[in-house]
């Protein structure tokens, strides 16, 4: 058996379709409802979900210090709280169990029938109970585009942007897993040229192509996490669609920032991919100029080469990919975001979620929102069927995908897919 959990030559005895996001080198973590209506923590290889609660009861994790019910829970929070050493041991053990050359479970049909589920037998749930959700604004291209549209192209970035990973506190109550439809939000807007605001369904619903990382208990109130240690407190990443109502946002955001334009829904992909699985795809982040302050300064490769896509499918229509971006475009890295978040002593807990902010690339087809892609409605996007879009219409489905690829190794996130339904009137 090969030793590295990232060894691309390692194969599983579970057949993995070509171009699957979930080879044996991935081993993401999620929560699902089984065919017997039991909620459990699990992982996925190819098109099979694996019940980790059942595997644990059958003794496959013997020798690893775990409480009996660690996987028989409706969230990953307690497991995440056990820390990186435990996540590593568990991921490594799962890879050993499912390695093609290991007969223990492979040749035990009774155990296989208990542990394995096809994806259509299960329902994915939110993987963590999200205590707090913070959203950053860390793509320089995105911040420049928005600044150019709403203020002045010459002074698109505000003076703090190159010194601070700018962020705001969002709301966790309306974060939902992929597959849950949402309603068009209602709110106050100020129509162009009008003196007084009006109330009604938003006319400019948008997606934001983001990723989010999930933390473990990182510090006590008053303590700081250093930028060099910050990654040790990051469990993993999901795809994140931070739904936004641009017309509501434009009217309400001064002076305290987004409020109701952002907290009506944010969708995530259900499988959390660990930083260990992403390790082969580590890469440089953009060069930072000016130099950040010492508490944010970090040498080395601190980003990941994750290809991102967003597609729109109209009702009964096929998907059109409208944006292709990459996580590596982020100016501020996750380690810098987490170090900054705690530098004042703010406590971060197991299951907290930190959004990257919309990830836009340098080219017009790599922008991470309709606001930018259609440039404030001035450049409509044409879908495959001939319809055009400047924002998301009722019954459209927005699907985001993310994956890393190098040679024969592909590690992916699956998808986050959400349909927008008309406003409740
Ligand atoms: Ca956002």
mmCIF file of C-alpha atoms and ligand atoms in Angstrom:
data_model
loop_
_atom_site.group_PDB
_atom_site.id
_atom_site.type_symbol
_atom_site.label_atom_id
_atom_site.label_comp_id
_atom_site.label_asym_id
_atom_site.label_seq_id
_atom_site.Cartn_x
_atom_site.Cartn_y
_atom_site.Cartn_z
ATOM 1 C CA UNK A 1 0.000 0.000 0.000
ATOM 2 C CA UNK A 2 1.420 3.384 -0.903
ATOM 3 C CA UNK A 3 1.940 5.717 2.008
ATOM 4 C CA UNK A 4 0.915 9.178 0.813
ATOM 5 C CA UNK A 5 -2.782 10.011 0.965
ATOM 6 C CA UNK A 6 -2.283 12.135 -2.166
ATOM 7 C CA UNK A 7 -0.487 9.473 -4.244
ATOM 8 C CA UNK A 8 -2.179 9.783 -7.673
ATOM 9 C CA UNK A 9 -1.471 6.130 -8.509
ATOM 10 C CA UNK A 10 -3.545 4.841 -5.611
ATOM 11 C CA UNK A 11 -6.799 3.173 -6.669
ATOM 12 C CA UNK A 12 -9.908 2.209 -4.752
ATOM 13 C CA UNK A 13 -11.837 -1.051 -4.975
ATOM 14 C CA UNK A 14 -14.860 1.215 -5.522
ATOM 15 C CA UNK A 15 -15.045 2.022 -9.234
ATOM 16 C CA UNK A 16 -14.497 5.752 -9.799
ATOM 17 C CA UNK A 17 -15.825 7.171 -13.097
ATOM 18 C CA UNK A 18 -13.377 9.117 -15.248
ATOM 19 C CA UNK A 19 -13.349 12.846 -14.371
ATOM 20 C CA UNK A 20 -15.042 12.170 -11.038
ATOM 21 C CA UNK A 21 -14.445 14.844 -8.394
ATOM 22 C CA UNK A 22 -14.259 12.137 -5.747
ATOM 23 C CA UNK A 23 -11.360 9.713 -6.233
ATOM 24 C CA UNK A 24 -9.857 7.900 -3.232
ATOM 25 C CA UNK A 25 -7.411 10.828 -2.838
ATOM 26 C CA UNK A 26 -10.256 13.243 -1.998
ATOM 27 C CA UNK A 27 -12.249 11.849 0.980
ATOM 28 C CA UNK A 28 -14.442 14.865 1.693
ATOM 29 C CA UNK A 29 -16.707 15.027 4.745
ATOM 30 C CA UNK A 30 -20.445 15.604 4.766
ATOM 31 C CA UNK A 31 -23.713 14.779 6.516
ATOM 32 C CA UNK A 32 -26.493 12.776 4.913
ATOM 33 C CA UNK A 33 -29.821 11.119 5.536
ATOM 34 C CA UNK A 34 -29.710 7.407 4.644
ATOM 35 C CA UNK A 35 -32.377 5.279 2.926
ATOM 36 C CA UNK A 36 -33.422 4.209 6.460
ATOM 37 C CA UNK A 37 -33.945 7.859 7.466
ATOM 38 C CA UNK A 38 -30.890 7.852 9.715
ATOM 39 C CA UNK A 39 -28.676 10.922 9.776
ATOM 40 C CA UNK A 40 -24.950 10.217 9.716
ATOM 41 C CA UNK A 41 -21.583 11.705 8.919
ATOM 42 C CA UNK A 42 -20.082 10.326 5.754
ATOM 43 C CA UNK A 43 -17.616 10.557 2.944
ATOM 44 C CA UNK A 44 -17.782 9.832 -0.764
ATOM 45 C CA UNK A 45 -15.761 7.847 -3.297
ATOM 46 C CA UNK A 46 -16.908 7.953 -6.921
ATOM 47 C CA UNK A 47 -20.707 7.692 -6.897
ATOM 48 C CA UNK A 48 -20.925 6.008 -3.483
ATOM 49 C CA UNK A 49 -21.576 7.642 -0.136
ATOM 50 C CA UNK A 50 -19.927 5.946 2.819
ATOM 51 C CA UNK A 51 -21.528 5.867 6.271
ATOM 52 C CA UNK A 52 -18.712 6.678 8.707
ATOM 53 C CA UNK A 53 -20.971 6.068 11.721
ATOM 54 C CA UNK A 54 -21.514 2.482 10.584
ATOM 55 C CA UNK A 55 -17.820 2.007 9.733
ATOM 56 C CA UNK A 56 -16.909 3.154 13.240
ATOM 57 C CA UNK A 57 -19.458 0.810 14.871
ATOM 58 C CA UNK A 58 -17.977 -2.054 12.871
ATOM 59 C CA UNK A 59 -14.546 -1.299 14.325
ATOM 60 C CA UNK A 60 -12.799 0.076 11.255
ATOM 61 C CA UNK A 61 -11.432 3.070 13.177
ATOM 62 C CA UNK A 62 -9.979 1.013 16.043
ATOM 63 C CA UNK A 63 -6.773 2.562 17.339
ATOM 64 C CA UNK A 64 -7.868 6.133 16.622
ATOM 65 C CA UNK A 65 -9.080 8.028 19.653
ATOM 66 C CA UNK A 66 -12.711 8.830 18.805
ATOM 67 C CA UNK A 67 -15.850 8.939 20.938
ATOM 68 C CA UNK A 68 -18.383 6.223 20.082
ATOM 69 C CA UNK A 69 -20.947 8.623 18.639
ATOM 70 C CA UNK A 70 -18.551 11.019 16.888
ATOM 71 C CA UNK A 71 -19.991 10.189 13.441
ATOM 72 C CA UNK A 72 -23.588 9.515 14.570
ATOM 73 C CA UNK A 73 -24.420 13.193 14.539
ATOM 74 C CA UNK A 74 -26.261 15.684 12.418
ATOM 75 C CA UNK A 75 -23.231 17.964 12.043
ATOM 76 C CA UNK A 76 -19.461 17.726 11.761
ATOM 77 C CA UNK A 77 -18.837 20.310 14.503
ATOM 78 C CA UNK A 78 -17.661 17.867 17.206
ATOM 79 C CA UNK A 79 -15.433 15.963 14.779
ATOM 80 C CA UNK A 80 -13.952 19.231 13.503
ATOM 81 C CA UNK A 81 -13.412 20.253 17.116
ATOM 82 C CA UNK A 82 -11.191 17.171 17.627
ATOM 83 C CA UNK A 83 -8.526 18.973 15.602
ATOM 84 C CA UNK A 84 -6.286 18.485 12.626
ATOM 85 C CA UNK A 85 -4.405 15.492 14.067
ATOM 86 C CA UNK A 86 -7.666 13.510 14.269
ATOM 87 C CA UNK A 87 -8.952 14.628 10.825
ATOM 88 C CA UNK A 88 -5.666 13.435 9.337
ATOM 89 C CA UNK A 89 -5.749 10.038 11.045
ATOM 90 C CA UNK A 90 -9.370 9.460 9.997
ATOM 91 C CA UNK A 91 -8.829 10.496 6.365
ATOM 92 C CA UNK A 92 -5.731 8.308 6.153
ATOM 93 C CA UNK A 93 -7.600 5.337 7.649
ATOM 94 C CA UNK A 94 -10.523 5.751 5.218
ATOM 95 C CA UNK A 95 -8.073 5.759 2.312
ATOM 96 C CA UNK A 96 -6.479 2.558 3.641
ATOM 97 C CA UNK A 97 -9.877 0.849 4.061
ATOM 98 C CA UNK A 98 -10.894 1.607 0.482
ATOM 99 C CA UNK A 99 -7.498 0.987 -1.140
ATOM 100 C CA UNK A 100 -7.836 -1.576 -3.940
ATOM 101 C CA UNK A 101 -5.301 -3.895 -2.293
ATOM 102 C CA UNK A 102 -6.993 -3.994 1.126
ATOM 103 C CA UNK A 103 -9.413 -6.977 1.317
ATOM 104 C CA UNK A 104 -10.853 -6.271 4.782
ATOM 105 C CA UNK A 105 -14.042 -4.431 3.753
ATOM 106 C CA UNK A 106 -13.669 -5.144 0.038
ATOM 107 C CA UNK A 107 -14.327 -8.842 0.615
ATOM 108 C CA UNK A 108 -16.909 -8.496 3.392
ATOM 109 C CA UNK A 109 -20.261 -8.250 1.633
ATOM 110 C CA UNK A 110 -22.299 -7.974 4.835
ATOM 111 C CA UNK A 111 -20.285 -4.958 5.976
ATOM 112 C CA UNK A 112 -20.331 -3.384 2.514
ATOM 113 C CA UNK A 113 -24.130 -3.562 2.480
ATOM 114 C CA UNK A 114 -24.264 -1.638 5.748
ATOM 115 C CA UNK A 115 -21.685 1.000 4.897
ATOM 116 C CA UNK A 116 -22.179 1.892 1.220
ATOM 117 C CA UNK A 117 -25.004 3.844 -0.377
ATOM 118 C CA UNK A 118 -25.548 4.939 -3.951
ATOM 119 C CA UNK A 119 -25.988 8.703 -4.216
ATOM 120 C CA UNK A 120 -29.707 8.362 -5.087
ATOM 121 C CA UNK A 121 -30.328 6.560 -1.794
ATOM 122 C CA UNK A 122 -29.239 9.485 0.327
ATOM 123 C CA UNK A 123 -30.060 13.133 0.874
ATOM 124 C CA UNK A 124 -27.219 15.536 1.572
ATOM 125 C CA UNK A 125 -27.713 17.944 4.490
ATOM 126 C CA UNK A 126 -25.787 20.986 5.703
ATOM 127 C CA UNK A 127 -22.422 19.568 6.832
ATOM 128 C CA UNK A 128 -21.955 21.866 9.817
ATOM 129 C CA UNK A 129 -24.040 23.816 12.263
ATOM 130 C CA UNK A 130 -22.748 27.227 11.252
ATOM 131 C CA UNK A 131 -22.392 29.432 14.293
ATOM 132 C CA UNK A 132 -21.027 32.508 12.602
ATOM 133 C CA UNK A 133 -20.576 33.437 8.989
ATOM 134 C CA UNK A 134 -18.185 36.111 7.766
ATOM 135 C CA UNK A 135 -17.807 37.227 4.173
ATOM 136 C CA UNK A 136 -14.605 38.745 2.874
ATOM 137 C CA UNK A 137 -14.068 40.896 -0.206
ATOM 138 C CA UNK A 138 -10.673 39.595 -1.202
ATOM 139 C CA UNK A 139 -10.577 39.502 -5.005
ATOM 140 C CA UNK A 140 -8.783 42.575 -6.282
ATOM 141 C CA UNK A 141 -10.408 42.253 -9.699
ATOM 142 C CA UNK A 142 -13.895 42.063 -8.149
ATOM 143 C CA UNK A 143 -13.281 44.997 -5.790
ATOM 144 C CA UNK A 144 -11.865 47.016 -8.695
ATOM 145 C CA UNK A 145 -14.851 46.214 -10.933
ATOM 146 C CA UNK A 146 -17.394 47.134 -8.249
ATOM 147 C CA UNK A 147 -15.464 50.278 -7.321
ATOM 148 C CA UNK A 148 -15.334 51.301 -10.985
ATOM 149 C CA UNK A 149 -19.082 50.842 -11.420
ATOM 150 C CA UNK A 150 -20.280 52.450 -8.205
ATOM 151 C CA UNK A 151 -17.627 55.109 -7.719
ATOM 152 C CA UNK A 152 -14.699 56.096 -9.903
ATOM 153 C CA UNK A 153 -12.556 53.863 -12.154
ATOM 154 C CA UNK A 154 -9.527 55.997 -11.226
ATOM 155 C CA UNK A 155 -10.050 55.357 -7.519
ATOM 156 C CA UNK A 156 -11.781 51.995 -7.732
ATOM 157 C CA UNK A 157 -10.035 50.501 -4.683
ATOM 158 C CA UNK A 158 -10.659 52.319 -1.416
ATOM 159 C CA UNK A 159 -7.471 53.286 0.453
ATOM 160 C CA UNK A 160 -7.788 50.460 3.026
ATOM 161 C CA UNK A 161 -8.235 47.633 0.521
ATOM 162 C CA UNK A 162 -4.555 46.816 -0.108
ATOM 163 C CA UNK A 163 -3.849 46.813 3.650
ATOM 164 C CA UNK A 164 -6.828 44.968 5.162
ATOM 165 C CA UNK A 165 -8.662 41.789 4.129
ATOM 166 C CA UNK A 166 -11.968 43.700 4.108
ATOM 167 C CA UNK A 167 -14.966 41.711 5.377
ATOM 168 C CA UNK A 168 -18.327 41.913 7.108
ATOM 169 C CA UNK A 169 -20.340 39.707 9.428
ATOM 170 C CA UNK A 170 -23.083 37.884 7.574
ATOM 171 C CA UNK A 171 -25.877 35.715 8.868
ATOM 172 C CA UNK A 172 -25.761 31.932 9.202
ATOM 173 C CA UNK A 173 -29.515 31.265 9.531
ATOM 174 C CA UNK A 174 -30.119 31.307 5.791
ATOM 175 C CA UNK A 175 -27.146 29.250 4.580
ATOM 176 C CA UNK A 176 -28.574 26.230 2.763
ATOM 177 C CA UNK A 177 -27.200 23.123 1.041
ATOM 178 C CA UNK A 178 -27.191 22.616 -2.718
ATOM 179 C CA UNK A 179 -30.574 21.600 -4.123
ATOM 180 C CA UNK A 180 -32.727 23.769 -1.849
ATOM 181 C CA UNK A 181 -34.679 26.298 -3.963
ATOM 182 C CA UNK A 182 -34.889 29.921 -2.838
ATOM 183 C CA UNK A 183 -37.442 32.715 -3.255
ATOM 184 C CA UNK A 184 -36.812 36.029 -4.947
ATOM 185 C CA UNK A 185 -36.403 38.486 -2.048
ATOM 186 C CA UNK A 186 -38.569 41.537 -1.500
ATOM 187 C CA UNK A 187 -37.283 44.828 -0.221
ATOM 188 C CA UNK A 188 -36.755 48.551 -0.612
ATOM 189 C CA UNK A 189 -35.111 49.961 -3.692
ATOM 190 C CA UNK A 190 -34.630 53.427 -5.129
ATOM 191 C CA UNK A 191 -35.508 53.277 -8.843
ATOM 192 C CA UNK A 192 -33.245 55.277 -11.122
ATOM 193 C CA UNK A 193 -34.210 58.947 -11.088
ATOM 194 C CA UNK A 194 -36.821 58.463 -8.335
ATOM 195 C CA UNK A 195 -36.824 60.583 -5.204
ATOM 196 C CA UNK A 196 -38.499 58.073 -2.931
ATOM 197 C CA UNK A 197 -37.918 54.362 -2.482
ATOM 198 C CA UNK A 198 -40.429 51.699 -3.426
ATOM 199 C CA UNK A 199 -41.132 48.232 -2.077
ATOM 200 C CA UNK A 200 -41.447 44.985 -4.024
ATOM 201 C CA UNK A 201 -39.618 41.933 -5.360
ATOM 202 C CA UNK A 202 -35.977 42.599 -6.238
ATOM 203 C CA UNK A 203 -35.469 43.099 -9.970
ATOM 204 C CA UNK A 204 -31.745 42.365 -9.854
ATOM 205 C CA UNK A 205 -31.051 39.014 -8.208
ATOM 206 C CA UNK A 206 -27.462 37.942 -8.710
ATOM 207 C CA UNK A 207 -25.095 35.129 -7.764
ATOM 208 C CA UNK A 208 -21.622 35.536 -6.313
ATOM 209 C CA UNK A 209 -19.092 32.845 -7.241
ATOM 210 C CA UNK A 210 -17.201 32.216 -4.014
ATOM 211 C CA UNK A 211 -15.608 29.537 -1.892
ATOM 212 C CA UNK A 212 -15.893 29.328 1.876
ATOM 213 C CA UNK A 213 -13.653 27.723 4.481
ATOM 214 C CA UNK A 214 -14.809 26.097 7.701
ATOM 215 C CA UNK A 215 -12.810 26.552 10.901
ATOM 216 C CA UNK A 216 -12.230 24.542 14.047
ATOM 217 C CA UNK A 217 -12.137 26.063 17.555
ATOM 218 C CA UNK A 218 -9.241 28.342 16.918
ATOM 219 C CA UNK A 219 -8.740 30.560 19.930
ATOM 220 C CA UNK A 220 -10.171 31.825 23.174
ATOM 221 C CA UNK A 221 -11.692 35.293 23.273
ATOM 222 C CA UNK A 222 -8.850 37.791 23.500
ATOM 223 C CA UNK A 223 -6.331 35.499 21.800
ATOM 224 C CA UNK A 224 -4.990 35.865 18.292
ATOM 225 C CA UNK A 225 -4.208 33.235 15.650
ATOM 226 C CA UNK A 226 -0.925 33.925 13.919
ATOM 227 C CA UNK A 227 -0.848 33.996 10.146
ATOM 228 C CA UNK A 228 1.742 31.202 10.088
ATOM 229 C CA UNK A 229 -0.500 28.858 12.134
ATOM 230 C CA UNK A 230 -3.847 29.887 10.670
ATOM 231 C CA UNK A 231 -4.136 26.998 8.188
ATOM 232 C CA UNK A 232 -3.982 24.480 11.057
ATOM 233 C CA UNK A 233 -7.411 25.746 12.111
ATOM 234 C CA UNK A 234 -9.015 25.415 8.692
ATOM 235 C CA UNK A 235 -10.888 22.125 8.239
ATOM 236 C CA UNK A 236 -11.703 22.496 4.575
ATOM 237 C CA UNK A 237 -13.525 24.291 1.792
ATOM 238 C CA UNK A 238 -16.895 24.291 0.031
ATOM 239 C CA UNK A 239 -18.303 26.076 -3.015
ATOM 240 C CA UNK A 240 -20.330 29.083 -1.977
ATOM 241 C CA UNK A 241 -23.011 31.004 -3.873
ATOM 242 C CA UNK A 242 -23.619 34.211 -1.950
ATOM 243 C CA UNK A 243 -26.967 35.276 -3.441
ATOM 244 C CA UNK A 244 -27.322 39.043 -3.698
ATOM 245 C CA UNK A 245 -30.084 41.510 -4.586
ATOM 246 C CA UNK A 246 -28.220 44.334 -6.306
ATOM 247 C CA UNK A 247 -31.049 46.884 -6.334
ATOM 248 C CA UNK A 248 -31.676 46.423 -2.600
ATOM 249 C CA UNK A 249 -27.923 46.496 -1.967
ATOM 250 C CA UNK A 250 -27.405 49.751 -3.838
ATOM 251 C CA UNK A 251 -30.013 51.602 -1.760
ATOM 252 C CA UNK A 252 -29.200 50.141 1.672
ATOM 253 C CA UNK A 253 -25.424 49.632 1.781
ATOM 254 C CA UNK A 254 -24.345 53.136 2.848
ATOM 255 C CA UNK A 255 -22.921 53.578 5.451
ATOM 256 C CA UNK A 256 -22.768 50.168 7.207
ATOM 257 C CA UNK A 257 -22.509 47.782 4.264
ATOM 258 C CA UNK A 258 -24.777 45.034 2.942
ATOM 259 C CA UNK A 259 -27.736 43.911 5.034
ATOM 260 C CA UNK A 260 -30.982 42.493 3.558
ATOM 261 C CA UNK A 261 -29.512 42.347 0.052
ATOM 262 C CA UNK A 262 -27.283 39.494 1.176
ATOM 263 C CA UNK A 263 -28.914 37.573 4.006
ATOM 264 C CA UNK A 264 -31.903 36.041 2.208
ATOM 265 C CA UNK A 265 -29.882 33.017 1.021
ATOM 266 C CA UNK A 266 -26.379 31.656 0.536
ATOM 267 C CA UNK A 267 -25.936 28.154 -0.905
ATOM 268 C CA UNK A 268 -23.055 25.748 -0.283
ATOM 269 C CA UNK A 269 -21.865 22.492 -1.796
ATOM 270 C CA UNK A 270 -22.460 19.690 0.721
ATOM 271 C CA UNK A 271 -19.028 17.994 0.792
ATOM 272 C CA UNK A 272 -16.208 19.714 2.693
ATOM 273 C CA UNK A 273 -12.886 19.050 0.950
ATOM 274 C CA UNK A 274 -9.956 19.120 3.387
ATOM 275 C CA UNK A 275 -6.830 21.210 2.917
ATOM 276 C CA UNK A 276 -4.880 17.925 3.044
ATOM 277 C CA UNK A 277 -6.682 16.729 -0.097
ATOM 278 C CA UNK A 278 -5.933 20.036 -1.822
ATOM 279 C CA UNK A 279 -2.224 19.970 -0.909
ATOM 280 C CA UNK A 280 -0.977 18.873 -4.394
ATOM 281 C CA UNK A 281 -2.633 21.981 -5.854
ATOM 282 C CA UNK A 282 -0.988 24.534 -3.591
ATOM 283 C CA UNK A 283 0.115 27.591 -5.544
ATOM 284 C CA UNK A 284 1.206 31.216 -5.251
ATOM 285 C CA UNK A 285 -1.300 33.944 -4.535
ATOM 286 C CA UNK A 286 -0.951 37.300 -6.340
ATOM 287 C CA UNK A 287 2.099 39.341 -5.302
ATOM 288 C CA UNK A 288 1.082 41.818 -2.618
ATOM 289 C CA UNK A 289 2.154 45.409 -3.127
ATOM 290 C CA UNK A 290 2.441 47.273 -0.804
ATOM 291 C CA UNK A 291 3.828 44.786 1.708
ATOM 292 C CA UNK A 292 1.154 43.891 4.263
ATOM 293 C CA UNK A 293 1.748 44.719 7.924
ATOM 294 C CA UNK A 294 3.871 42.104 9.749
ATOM 295 C CA UNK A 295 0.889 40.299 11.356
ATOM 296 C CA UNK A 296 -0.401 39.543 7.836
ATOM 297 C CA UNK A 297 2.897 38.784 6.145
ATOM 298 C CA UNK A 298 3.362 35.209 4.980
ATOM 299 C CA UNK A 299 5.964 33.614 2.710
ATOM 300 C CA UNK A 300 5.465 30.601 0.465
ATOM 301 C CA UNK A 301 2.602 29.155 -1.522
ATOM 302 C CA UNK A 302 -0.582 29.960 0.348
ATOM 303 C CA UNK A 303 -3.307 29.546 -2.229
ATOM 304 C CA UNK A 304 -4.783 26.652 -4.205
ATOM 305 C CA UNK A 305 -5.319 26.214 -7.938
ATOM 306 C CA UNK A 306 -9.080 25.510 -7.944
ATOM 307 C CA UNK A 307 -10.936 26.020 -11.220
ATOM 308 C CA UNK A 308 -14.376 27.516 -10.732
ATOM 309 C CA UNK A 309 -17.388 27.751 -13.029
ATOM 310 C CA UNK A 310 -20.871 29.204 -12.823
ATOM 311 C CA UNK A 311 -23.697 28.188 -15.156
ATOM 312 C CA UNK A 312 -27.293 29.365 -15.638
ATOM 313 C CA UNK A 313 -30.066 26.976 -16.697
ATOM 314 C CA UNK A 314 -33.415 28.564 -17.586
ATOM 315 C CA UNK A 315 -36.600 26.649 -16.797
ATOM 316 C CA UNK A 316 -36.574 23.455 -18.893
ATOM 317 C CA UNK A 317 -33.383 24.686 -20.632
ATOM 318 C CA UNK A 318 -29.808 23.450 -20.751
ATOM 319 C CA UNK A 319 -26.999 25.057 -18.708
ATOM 320 C CA UNK A 320 -24.799 27.805 -20.146
ATOM 321 C CA UNK A 321 -21.467 28.376 -18.425
ATOM 322 C CA UNK A 322 -21.301 32.133 -17.945
ATOM 323 C CA UNK A 323 -18.124 32.446 -15.839
ATOM 324 C CA UNK A 324 -14.822 30.605 -15.434
ATOM 325 C CA UNK A 325 -12.624 31.770 -12.585
ATOM 326 C CA UNK A 326 -10.035 30.369 -10.179
ATOM 327 C CA UNK A 327 -9.585 30.439 -6.401
ATOM 328 C CA UNK A 328 -5.919 31.400 -6.893
ATOM 329 C CA UNK A 329 -6.934 34.903 -8.054
ATOM 330 C CA UNK A 330 -7.705 35.812 -4.430
ATOM 331 C CA UNK A 331 -5.411 38.643 -3.338
ATOM 332 C CA UNK A 332 -5.781 37.902 0.372
ATOM 333 C CA UNK A 333 -5.258 34.260 1.351
ATOM 334 C CA UNK A 334 -7.337 32.235 3.818
ATOM 335 C CA UNK A 335 -4.484 32.334 6.349
ATOM 336 C CA UNK A 336 -4.393 36.130 6.143
ATOM 337 C CA UNK A 337 -8.180 36.348 6.438
ATOM 338 C CA UNK A 338 -8.226 34.180 9.573
ATOM 339 C CA UNK A 339 -5.252 35.949 11.163
ATOM 340 C CA UNK A 340 -6.891 39.292 10.497
ATOM 341 C CA UNK A 341 -10.256 38.085 11.795
ATOM 342 C CA UNK A 342 -8.770 37.165 15.179
ATOM 343 C CA UNK A 343 -6.123 39.873 15.526
ATOM 344 C CA UNK A 344 -8.440 41.886 17.792
ATOM 345 C CA UNK A 345 -9.231 38.843 19.970
ATOM 346 C CA UNK A 346 -12.445 37.832 18.182
ATOM 347 C CA UNK A 347 -13.210 34.195 18.995
ATOM 348 C CA UNK A 348 -13.626 31.716 16.141
ATOM 349 C CA UNK A 349 -15.455 28.431 16.764
ATOM 350 C CA UNK A 350 -15.810 24.986 15.237
ATOM 351 C CA UNK A 351 -18.153 25.210 12.262
ATOM 352 C CA UNK A 352 -17.704 28.903 11.554
ATOM 353 C CA UNK A 353 -17.769 29.701 7.865
ATOM 354 C CA UNK A 354 -15.697 32.338 6.086
ATOM 355 C CA UNK A 355 -16.618 33.320 2.535
ATOM 356 C CA UNK A 356 -13.852 34.413 0.186
ATOM 357 C CA UNK A 357 -15.868 37.159 -1.435
ATOM 358 C CA UNK A 358 -16.736 37.018 -5.132
ATOM 359 C CA UNK A 359 -13.794 35.585 -7.042
ATOM 360 C CA UNK A 360 -13.298 37.441 -10.307
ATOM 361 C CA UNK A 361 -10.404 36.835 -12.657
ATOM 362 C CA UNK A 362 -8.632 39.292 -14.951
ATOM 363 C CA UNK A 363 -10.750 38.691 -18.075
ATOM 364 C CA UNK A 364 -14.373 39.630 -18.803
ATOM 365 C CA UNK A 365 -15.445 35.960 -18.925
ATOM 366 C CA UNK A 366 -13.886 35.238 -15.519
ATOM 367 C CA UNK A 367 -15.993 37.653 -13.480
ATOM 368 C CA UNK A 368 -17.814 36.031 -10.582
ATOM 369 C CA UNK A 369 -21.181 37.829 -10.656
ATOM 370 C CA UNK A 370 -23.790 38.892 -13.211
ATOM 371 C CA UNK A 371 -23.286 42.475 -12.052
ATOM 372 C CA UNK A 372 -19.778 42.315 -13.531
ATOM 373 C CA UNK A 373 -20.388 39.849 -16.390
ATOM 374 C CA UNK A 374 -23.226 41.983 -17.790
ATOM 375 C CA UNK A 375 -21.505 45.152 -16.543
ATOM 376 C CA UNK A 376 -24.443 46.663 -14.663
ATOM 377 C CA UNK A 377 -26.915 45.511 -17.266
ATOM 378 C CA UNK A 378 -25.148 47.150 -20.214
ATOM 379 C CA UNK A 379 -23.777 43.917 -21.742
ATOM 380 C CA UNK A 380 -26.449 41.192 -21.599
ATOM 381 C CA UNK A 381 -25.192 37.602 -21.556
ATOM 382 C CA UNK A 382 -26.666 35.325 -24.227
ATOM 383 C CA UNK A 383 -27.584 31.810 -23.121
ATOM 384 C CA UNK A 384 -27.361 28.730 -25.378
ATOM 385 C CA UNK A 385 -31.086 28.835 -26.169
ATOM 386 C CA UNK A 386 -30.849 32.466 -27.323
ATOM 387 C CA UNK A 387 -32.360 34.108 -24.228
ATOM 388 C CA UNK A 388 -30.358 36.910 -22.667
ATOM 389 C CA UNK A 389 -29.682 37.700 -19.014
ATOM 390 C CA UNK A 390 -28.449 40.688 -17.051
ATOM 391 C CA UNK A 391 -29.600 39.125 -13.773
ATOM 392 C CA UNK A 392 -31.150 35.849 -12.604
ATOM 393 C CA UNK A 393 -34.767 35.280 -13.676
ATOM 394 C CA UNK A 394 -37.508 33.303 -11.921
ATOM 395 C CA UNK A 395 -37.077 29.518 -12.328
ATOM 396 C CA UNK A 396 -33.421 29.889 -13.433
ATOM 397 C CA UNK A 397 -31.040 27.446 -11.767
ATOM 398 C CA UNK A 398 -27.519 28.600 -10.969
ATOM 399 C CA UNK A 399 -24.946 25.821 -10.718
ATOM 400 C CA UNK A 400 -21.358 26.290 -9.579
ATOM 401 C CA UNK A 401 -18.596 23.726 -9.884
ATOM 402 C CA UNK A 402 -15.028 23.643 -8.651
ATOM 403 C CA UNK A 403 -12.152 21.222 -9.169
ATOM 404 C CA UNK A 404 -8.372 20.921 -9.201
ATOM 405 C CA UNK A 405 -6.574 18.968 -11.891
ATOM 406 C CA UNK A 406 -2.965 17.933 -12.321
ATOM 407 C CA UNK A 407 -1.986 15.021 -14.557
ATOM 408 C CA UNK A 408 -4.267 12.112 -13.654
ATOM 409 C CA UNK A 409 -5.308 13.546 -10.299
ATOM 410 C CA UNK A 410 -8.576 15.444 -10.060
ATOM 411 C CA UNK A 411 -9.980 16.585 -6.726
ATOM 412 C CA UNK A 412 -13.317 18.359 -6.882
ATOM 413 C CA UNK A 413 -16.150 19.788 -4.871
ATOM 414 C CA UNK A 414 -19.107 18.499 -6.868
ATOM 415 C CA UNK A 415 -21.603 21.296 -7.291
ATOM 416 C CA UNK A 416 -23.796 23.833 -5.596
ATOM 417 C CA UNK A 417 -27.016 24.173 -7.553
ATOM 418 C CA UNK A 418 -29.961 26.370 -6.589
ATOM 419 C CA UNK A 419 -33.185 27.341 -8.345
ATOM 420 C CA UNK A 420 -34.650 30.823 -7.907
ATOM 421 C CA UNK A 421 -38.424 30.753 -7.451
ATOM 422 C CA UNK A 422 -40.725 33.788 -7.770
ATOM 423 C CA UNK A 423 -41.217 36.030 -4.750
ATOM 424 C CA UNK A 424 -43.856 34.960 -2.230
ATOM 425 C CA UNK A 425 -46.637 37.502 -2.610
HETATM 426 CA CA1 LIG B 1 -20.232 37.923 -1.046
#
